[in-house]
Tab-separated table of C-alpha atoms and ligand atoms in Angstrom:
chain	number	residue	atom	x	y	z
A	1	MET	CA	-9.364	-3.600	-18.118
A	2	ASN	CA	-9.074	-7.371	-18.342
A	3	VAL	CA	-6.762	-9.501	-16.183
A	4	ASP	CA	-3.823	-9.539	-18.642
A	5	GLU	CA	-3.951	-5.790	-19.224
A	6	THR	CA	-4.273	-5.089	-15.501
A	7	ALA	CA	-1.383	-7.379	-14.556
A	8	ALA	CA	0.836	-5.783	-17.225
A	9	ALA	CA	-0.119	-2.264	-16.075
A	10	ILE	CA	0.676	-3.151	-12.452
A	11	THR	CA	4.056	-4.647	-13.409
A	12	ASP	CA	5.099	-1.659	-15.522
A	13	MET	CA	3.708	0.686	-12.818
A	14	THR	CA	1.147	2.383	-15.061
A	15	ILE	CA	-1.113	1.439	-12.168
A	16	ARG	CA	0.804	1.958	-8.925
A	17	GLY	CA	0.242	2.641	-5.242
A	18	ALA	CA	-0.727	-0.175	-2.902
A	19	GLY	CA	-4.408	0.760	-2.653
A	20	LYS	CA	-4.815	1.331	-6.388
A	21	ILE	CA	-3.279	-2.002	-7.365
A	22	ALA	CA	-5.583	-3.784	-4.893
A	23	ARG	CA	-8.664	-2.096	-6.358
A	24	ALA	CA	-7.402	-2.776	-9.894
A	25	GLY	CA	-6.952	-6.480	-9.037
A	26	ALA	CA	-10.514	-6.683	-7.674
A	27	SER	CA	-11.870	-4.868	-10.706
A	28	ALA	CA	-9.964	-7.139	-13.148
A	29	LEU	CA	-11.470	-10.232	-11.506
A	30	SER	CA	-14.915	-8.674	-11.751
A	31	ASP	CA	-14.245	-8.124	-15.472
A	32	PHE	CA	-13.026	-11.735	-15.775
A	33	ALA	CA	-16.254	-12.994	-14.180
A	34	GLY	CA	-18.519	-10.658	-16.142
A	35	SER	CA	-17.062	-11.653	-19.497
A	36	TYR	CA	-16.691	-15.390	-18.811
A	37	PRO	CA	-17.981	-17.252	-21.865
A	38	GLY	CA	-18.614	-20.778	-20.516
A	39	ASN	CA	-20.799	-22.307	-17.836
A	40	ASP	CA	-18.777	-25.296	-16.678
A	41	ARG	CA	-18.088	-24.951	-12.953
A	42	GLU	CA	-14.718	-26.754	-12.919
A	43	SER	CA	-13.373	-24.880	-15.953
A	44	PHE	CA	-14.450	-21.602	-14.377
A	45	LEU	CA	-12.562	-22.411	-11.167
A	46	LYS	CA	-9.448	-23.437	-13.121
A	47	ASP	CA	-9.485	-20.257	-15.211
A	48	LEU	CA	-10.148	-18.165	-12.111
A	49	GLU	CA	-7.083	-19.710	-10.462
A	50	LYS	CA	-4.969	-18.732	-13.486
A	51	ALA	CA	-6.348	-15.182	-13.418
A	52	LYS	CA	-5.646	-14.934	-9.691
A	53	LYS	CA	-2.062	-16.155	-10.153
A	54	LYS	CA	-1.446	-13.735	-13.011
A	55	LEU	CA	-2.548	-10.803	-10.838
A	56	LEU	CA	-0.629	-11.930	-7.752
A	57	ASP	CA	2.554	-12.359	-9.807
A	58	SER	CA	2.349	-8.826	-11.196
A	59	ARG	CA	4.044	-7.226	-8.158
A	60	PRO	CA	5.277	-9.137	-5.135
A	61	THR	CA	5.446	-6.807	-2.136
A	62	ALA	CA	2.169	-5.008	-1.443
A	63	VAL	CA	-0.127	-7.434	0.393
A	64	SER	CA	-3.019	-5.121	-0.465
A	65	LEU	CA	-3.129	-6.823	-3.871
A	66	TRP	CA	-3.159	-10.283	-2.271
A	67	ASN	CA	-5.916	-9.249	0.141
A	68	GLY	CA	-7.931	-7.518	-2.606
A	69	VAL	CA	-7.770	-10.577	-4.848
A	70	HIS	CA	-8.662	-12.981	-2.031
A	71	ALA	CA	-11.503	-10.773	-0.778
A	72	THR	CA	-12.919	-10.785	-4.314
A	73	ILE	CA	-12.916	-14.560	-4.743
A	74	LYS	CA	-13.921	-15.338	-1.149
A	75	GLY	CA	-16.719	-17.941	-1.012
A	76	VAL	CA	-16.614	-18.731	-4.726
A	77	GLU	CA	-16.132	-22.468	-4.194
A	78	ASP	CA	-19.337	-22.620	-2.127
A	79	GLN	CA	-21.468	-21.491	-5.076
A	80	LYS	CA	-23.338	-24.141	-6.975
A	81	ASP	CA	-23.039	-22.848	-10.534
A	82	VAL	CA	-21.093	-20.404	-12.692
A	83	GLY	CA	-23.892	-17.826	-12.628
A	84	GLU	CA	-23.748	-17.663	-8.828
A	85	MET	CA	-19.949	-17.517	-8.865
A	86	ILE	CA	-19.990	-14.607	-11.292
A	87	ALA	CA	-22.532	-12.702	-9.195
A	88	LEU	CA	-20.517	-13.347	-6.015
A	89	ILE	CA	-17.226	-12.178	-7.537
A	90	GLN	CA	-18.789	-9.036	-8.966
A	91	ASN	CA	-20.430	-8.212	-5.656
A	92	ASN	CA	-17.277	-8.959	-3.632
A	93	ALA	CA	-15.216	-6.737	-5.942
A	94	LYS	CA	-17.675	-3.870	-5.610
A	95	VAL	CA	-17.748	-4.176	-1.811
A	96	PHE	CA	-13.931	-4.287	-1.635
A	97	ILE	CA	-13.508	-1.249	-3.895
A	98	ASP	CA	-16.200	0.779	-2.070
A	99	ASN	CA	-14.758	-0.110	1.343
A	100	SER	CA	-11.268	0.742	0.150
A	101	ASN	CA	-12.317	4.187	-1.109
A	102	ASN	CA	-14.287	4.865	2.083
A	103	ALA	CA	-11.319	3.790	4.221
A	104	VAL	CA	-9.050	6.300	2.473
A	105	LYS	CA	-11.543	9.096	3.195
A	106	PHE	CA	-12.019	8.104	6.839
A	107	ILE	CA	-8.267	7.795	7.466
A	108	GLY	CA	-7.964	11.327	6.067
A	109	GLU	CA	-10.388	12.619	8.680
A	110	ILE	CA	-8.772	10.754	11.573
A	111	GLY	CA	-5.211	11.626	10.613
A	112	ALA	CA	-5.954	15.296	9.990
A	113	LYS	CA	-6.654	15.714	13.714
A	114	ARG	CA	-2.962	15.056	14.335
A	115	ILE	CA	-2.002	18.101	12.281
A	116	LYS	CA	-2.029	21.504	13.965
A	117	ASP	CA	-2.099	24.941	12.455
A	118	GLY	CA	1.467	25.913	11.538
A	119	ASP	CA	2.813	22.352	11.358
A	120	VAL	CA	5.599	21.268	9.050
A	121	ILE	CA	5.104	17.825	7.560
A	122	MET	CA	7.266	15.393	5.631
A	123	THR	CA	6.061	12.640	3.308
A	124	THR	CA	7.732	10.258	0.902
A	125	CYS	CA	6.914	8.645	-2.428
A	126	ASN	CA	3.260	9.083	-3.422
A	127	SER	CA	0.759	7.642	-0.989
A	128	SER	CA	-2.873	8.489	-1.690
A	129	VAL	CA	-3.705	7.705	1.942
A	130	ALA	CA	-0.981	9.897	3.462
A	131	LEU	CA	-1.860	12.696	1.030
A	132	GLY	CA	-5.525	12.273	1.985
A	133	VAL	CA	-4.574	13.106	5.584
A	134	ILE	CA	-2.509	16.141	4.576
A	135	LYS	CA	-5.126	17.500	2.151
A	136	THR	CA	-7.908	17.038	4.701
A	137	ALA	CA	-5.978	19.075	7.277
A	138	PHE	CA	-5.349	21.794	4.698
A	139	ARG	CA	-9.014	21.863	3.641
A	140	GLN	CA	-9.908	22.336	7.302
A	141	GLY	CA	-8.044	25.634	7.062
A	142	LYS	CA	-4.800	24.618	8.742
A	143	ASP	CA	-1.761	26.521	7.597
A	144	ILE	CA	0.793	23.793	6.831
A	145	LYS	CA	4.064	23.278	4.972
A	146	VAL	CA	5.012	19.990	3.368
A	147	TYR	CA	8.422	18.594	2.439
A	148	ALA	CA	8.154	15.763	-0.079
A	149	THR	CA	11.061	13.498	-1.012
A	150	GLU	CA	11.888	12.923	-4.653
A	151	SER	CA	11.822	9.116	-4.186
A	152	ARG	CA	14.370	7.936	-6.698
A	153	PRO	CA	14.417	6.103	-8.995
A	154	TRP	CA	10.765	6.396	-10.054
A	155	ARG	CA	10.469	9.932	-8.648
A	156	GLN	CA	6.915	9.498	-7.378
A	157	GLY	CA	7.679	12.632	-5.324
A	158	ILE	CA	7.039	14.613	-8.509
A	159	ILE	CA	3.450	13.314	-8.570
A	160	THR	CA	3.134	14.197	-4.888
A	161	VAL	CA	4.335	17.795	-5.203
A	162	ASN	CA	2.096	18.343	-8.225
A	163	GLU	CA	-0.905	17.084	-6.255
A	164	LEU	CA	-0.075	19.195	-3.217
A	165	ALA	CA	0.660	22.329	-5.240
A	166	LYS	CA	-2.645	21.936	-7.118
A	167	GLU	CA	-4.342	21.954	-3.737
A	168	GLY	CA	-2.549	25.213	-2.891
A	169	ILE	CA	-0.380	23.705	-0.144
A	170	ASP	CA	3.041	25.264	0.566
A	171	THR	CA	5.191	22.426	-0.824
A	172	THR	CA	8.950	21.854	-1.044
A	173	LEU	CA	10.551	19.035	-3.023
A	174	ILE	CA	13.754	17.634	-1.501
A	175	ILE	CA	16.202	15.035	-2.741
A	176	ASP	CA	16.186	11.801	-0.760
A	177	ALA	CA	19.586	12.529	0.764
A	178	ALA	CA	18.207	15.733	2.379
A	179	VAL	CA	15.825	13.901	4.715
A	180	ARG	CA	17.906	14.048	7.901
A	181	SER	CA	19.016	17.596	7.387
A	182	VAL	CA	15.446	18.844	6.833
A	183	MET	CA	13.901	16.728	9.578
A	184	LYS	CA	14.803	19.232	12.302
A	185	LYS	CA	12.125	21.573	10.906
A	186	VAL	CA	9.453	18.851	10.795
A	187	ASN	CA	6.655	18.197	13.321
A	188	GLU	CA	5.127	15.072	11.785
A	189	VAL	CA	5.900	12.540	9.096
A	190	PHE	CA	2.999	10.854	7.280
A	191	VAL	CA	3.758	7.880	5.032
A	192	GLY	CA	1.701	5.189	3.334
A	193	ALA	CA	2.100	1.426	3.539
A	194	ASP	CA	2.496	-1.440	1.127
A	195	THR	CA	2.414	-4.111	3.815
A	196	ILE	CA	2.299	-4.182	7.612
A	197	THR	CA	3.495	-7.352	9.296
A	198	SER	CA	1.893	-9.140	12.247
A	199	HIS	CA	4.586	-7.709	14.526
A	200	GLY	CA	3.904	-4.159	13.380
A	201	ALA	CA	6.784	-3.545	10.984
A	202	LEU	CA	6.058	-1.309	8.031
A	203	ILE	CA	7.069	-2.262	4.504
A	204	ASN	CA	6.963	0.856	2.353
A	205	LYS	CA	8.895	2.666	-0.371
A	206	ILE	CA	12.666	2.366	-0.134
A	207	GLY	CA	13.945	5.155	2.086
A	208	THR	CA	10.947	5.140	4.443
A	209	SER	CA	13.031	3.579	7.203
A	210	GLN	CA	15.540	6.437	7.037
A	211	LEU	CA	12.679	8.929	7.428
A	212	ALA	CA	11.624	6.986	10.518
A	213	LEU	CA	15.124	6.981	11.984
A	214	ALA	CA	15.610	10.674	11.288
A	215	ALA	CA	12.167	11.452	12.758
A	216	HIS	CA	13.040	9.455	15.874
A	217	GLU	CA	16.291	11.336	16.288
A	218	ALA	CA	14.619	14.721	15.735
A	219	ARG	CA	11.601	13.835	17.921
A	220	ALA	CA	9.164	14.312	15.061
A	221	ARG	CA	6.110	12.035	15.111
A	222	PHE	CA	6.076	9.218	12.572
A	223	TYR	CA	2.611	8.158	11.396
A	224	VAL	CA	1.708	5.346	9.002
A	225	CYS	CA	-1.516	5.845	7.048
A	226	SER	CA	-2.869	2.435	6.111
A	227	GLU	CA	-6.097	0.611	5.416
A	228	THR	CA	-6.220	-2.681	7.356
A	229	TYR	CA	-6.121	-4.688	4.111
A	230	LYS	CA	-2.436	-3.762	4.063
A	231	PHE	CA	-1.974	-5.965	7.150
A	232	SER	CA	-0.419	-9.227	5.989
A	233	PRO	CA	-2.052	-12.461	7.215
A	234	LEU	CA	0.859	-14.361	5.613
A	235	THR	CA	3.257	-12.887	8.156
A	236	LEU	CA	1.173	-14.409	10.976
A	237	PHE	CA	2.454	-17.767	9.767
A	238	GLY	CA	6.070	-16.680	9.595
A	239	ASP	CA	6.241	-15.781	5.921
A	240	MET	CA	8.706	-13.033	5.114
A	241	VAL	CA	7.603	-10.163	2.901
A	242	THR	CA	9.256	-10.364	-0.510
A	243	ILE	CA	11.008	-7.098	-1.256
A	244	GLU	CA	10.671	-6.350	-4.953
A	245	GLU	CA	13.876	-5.633	-6.878
A	246	ARG	CA	13.419	-3.843	-10.157
A	247	ASP	CA	15.482	-3.482	-13.307
A	248	ILE	CA	18.845	-1.737	-13.002
A	249	GLY	CA	17.865	0.385	-16.019
A	250	GLU	CA	15.685	2.352	-13.598
A	251	VAL	CA	18.877	3.479	-11.808
A	252	VAL	CA	21.557	3.862	-14.503
A	253	LYS	CA	21.549	4.297	-18.257
A	254	GLU	CA	23.209	1.673	-20.420
A	255	GLY	CA	26.974	2.242	-20.731
A	256	GLU	CA	27.033	4.796	-17.900
A	257	ILE	CA	28.993	2.535	-15.559
A	258	PRO	CA	31.422	-0.350	-16.192
A	259	ALA	CA	29.757	-3.689	-16.817
A	260	SER	CA	31.652	-5.093	-13.813
A	261	VAL	CA	29.714	-2.826	-11.408
A	262	LYS	CA	26.653	-4.420	-9.912
A	263	VAL	CA	23.517	-2.374	-9.276
A	264	PHE	CA	21.077	-3.236	-6.529
A	265	ASN	CA	17.610	-1.693	-6.884
A	266	PRO	CA	15.302	-2.729	-4.013
A	267	VAL	CA	11.921	-0.989	-4.141
A	268	PHE	CA	10.819	-1.220	-0.509
A	269	ASP	CA	12.327	-1.339	2.969
A	270	SER	CA	11.210	-2.332	6.435
A	271	THR	CA	10.688	0.086	9.326
A	272	PRO	CA	10.642	-1.616	12.735
A	273	ALA	CA	7.573	-1.055	14.931
A	274	ARG	CA	9.594	0.853	17.547
A	275	TYR	CA	10.008	3.828	15.203
A	276	ILE	CA	6.281	4.116	14.483
A	277	ASP	CA	4.192	6.385	16.731
A	278	ALA	CA	0.855	5.174	15.389
A	279	ILE	CA	-0.832	3.491	12.465
A	280	ILE	CA	-3.872	5.409	11.262
A	281	THR	CA	-6.463	2.985	9.874
A	282	GLU	CA	-10.177	2.938	9.038
A	283	LEU	CA	-10.609	1.183	12.405
A	284	GLY	CA	-9.002	4.100	14.183
A	285	MET	CA	-5.515	4.964	15.334
A	286	MET	CA	-3.582	2.053	16.725
A	287	SER	CA	-0.142	1.129	17.921
A	288	PRO	CA	1.955	-1.224	15.769
A	289	GLY	CA	1.579	-3.687	18.663
A	290	SER	CA	-2.167	-3.959	17.980
A	291	VAL	CA	-1.780	-5.255	14.438
A	292	TYR	CA	-1.727	-8.913	15.482
A	293	ASP	CA	-4.990	-8.612	17.441
A	294	VAL	CA	-6.778	-6.721	14.681
A	295	MET	CA	-5.709	-9.286	12.088
A	296	VAL	CA	-6.824	-12.255	14.168
A	297	ARG	CA	-10.147	-10.550	14.938
A	298	GLN	CA	-10.738	-9.907	11.233
A	299	LEU	CA	-9.707	-13.395	10.114
A	300	GLY	CA	-11.285	-15.329	12.996
A	301	ASP	CA	-9.544	-17.812	15.308
A	302	LYS	CA	-10.333	-20.650	12.879
A	303	ILE	CA	-7.334	-19.736	10.748
A	304	PHE	CA	-5.128	-21.348	13.394
A	305	GLN	CA	-7.069	-24.607	13.653
A	306	LYS	CA	-4.970	-26.417	11.074
A	307	VAL	CA	-1.828	-25.360	12.926
A	308	ILE	CA	-2.760	-26.025	16.561
B	1	RI2	P1	-1.289	4.253	-1.268
B	1	RI2	C1	3.595	2.989	-3.139
B	1	RI2	O1	4.328	2.042	-3.827
B	1	RI2	C2	4.395	3.655	-2.044
B	1	RI2	O2	5.270	2.795	-1.370
B	1	RI2	C3	3.260	4.149	-1.175
B	1	RI2	O3	3.656	4.512	0.129
B	1	RI2	C4	2.373	2.913	-1.179
B	1	RI2	O4	2.421	2.439	-2.515
B	1	RI2	C5	0.976	3.128	-0.704
B	1	RI2	O5	0.214	3.857	-1.610
B	1	RI2	P2	4.639	2.108	-5.434
B	1	RI2	O6	3.445	1.417	-6.104
B	1	RI2	O7	-2.103	2.993	-1.213
B	1	RI2	O8	4.820	3.513	-5.888
B	1	RI2	O9	-1.292	4.993	0.042
B	1	RI2	O10	5.875	1.272	-5.573
B	1	RI2	O11	-1.703	5.132	-2.432
């Protein structure tokens, strides 16, 4: 898919899920580079900037897309000609996509160790990383039950229960309002991440924070399954995460309610670090309090030089 098609598919959620949109962004830039017709260095950089902006504007919340795009173009300005830039972008994209897929697998193996035979699990929305953990535990022969929330308004929970049922896992779909009432049966909650801030807060599908609160109250463990490219370097510098608001048509049909009634349709919410037992990453399990250190180690101290 080219950049325009990819950006449109991310916006209309044909491509969705924080990891998938990051890989799609990397792949679209690789396509952009591979099909670039000219060989003027400055024009290439200008067009690349436009392509980057188009992708970043397609959905605002998941920093995975921002990190995927930046990892793909990293070092491009140091190349001396268009041929070298193209080769670099294509290689960067491949490395990012391979690392991303490997991270999902590895997180599955780490997280599965937190699931015991007989456990009851809850998940929300449709996170490929959280489901990777659950499926890995099941494939290891653990007898588990999963409650999956519907996740209105897009109902990604339907995708989740189909995936789990196909695997043969004992799966129950619940409406979002049933979370607290069902939580008393649950041992662990596994959710994905769209963004994790430098102070360890989780930005994930709307409703995630109520799972965390209910889990805290019921003493169920709350685990976040996240590749480290969902850690947001922007939040290190005080930027707030933009919470996407989508069309009200996703919530109500036209004419269903009076025109004077406003509809608010935020897509994500923020779960404070204190409700998170651990973040399961490709670098191992960590506390939300470790996110800052991991980010700075990955980015290098130099990122602060312009500030200090
Ligand atoms: P993986 C999804 O967002 C959900 O919030 C999910 O938890 C998150 O992306 C992570 O997905 P949406 O695109 O990367 O459905 O774990 O709005 O697949």
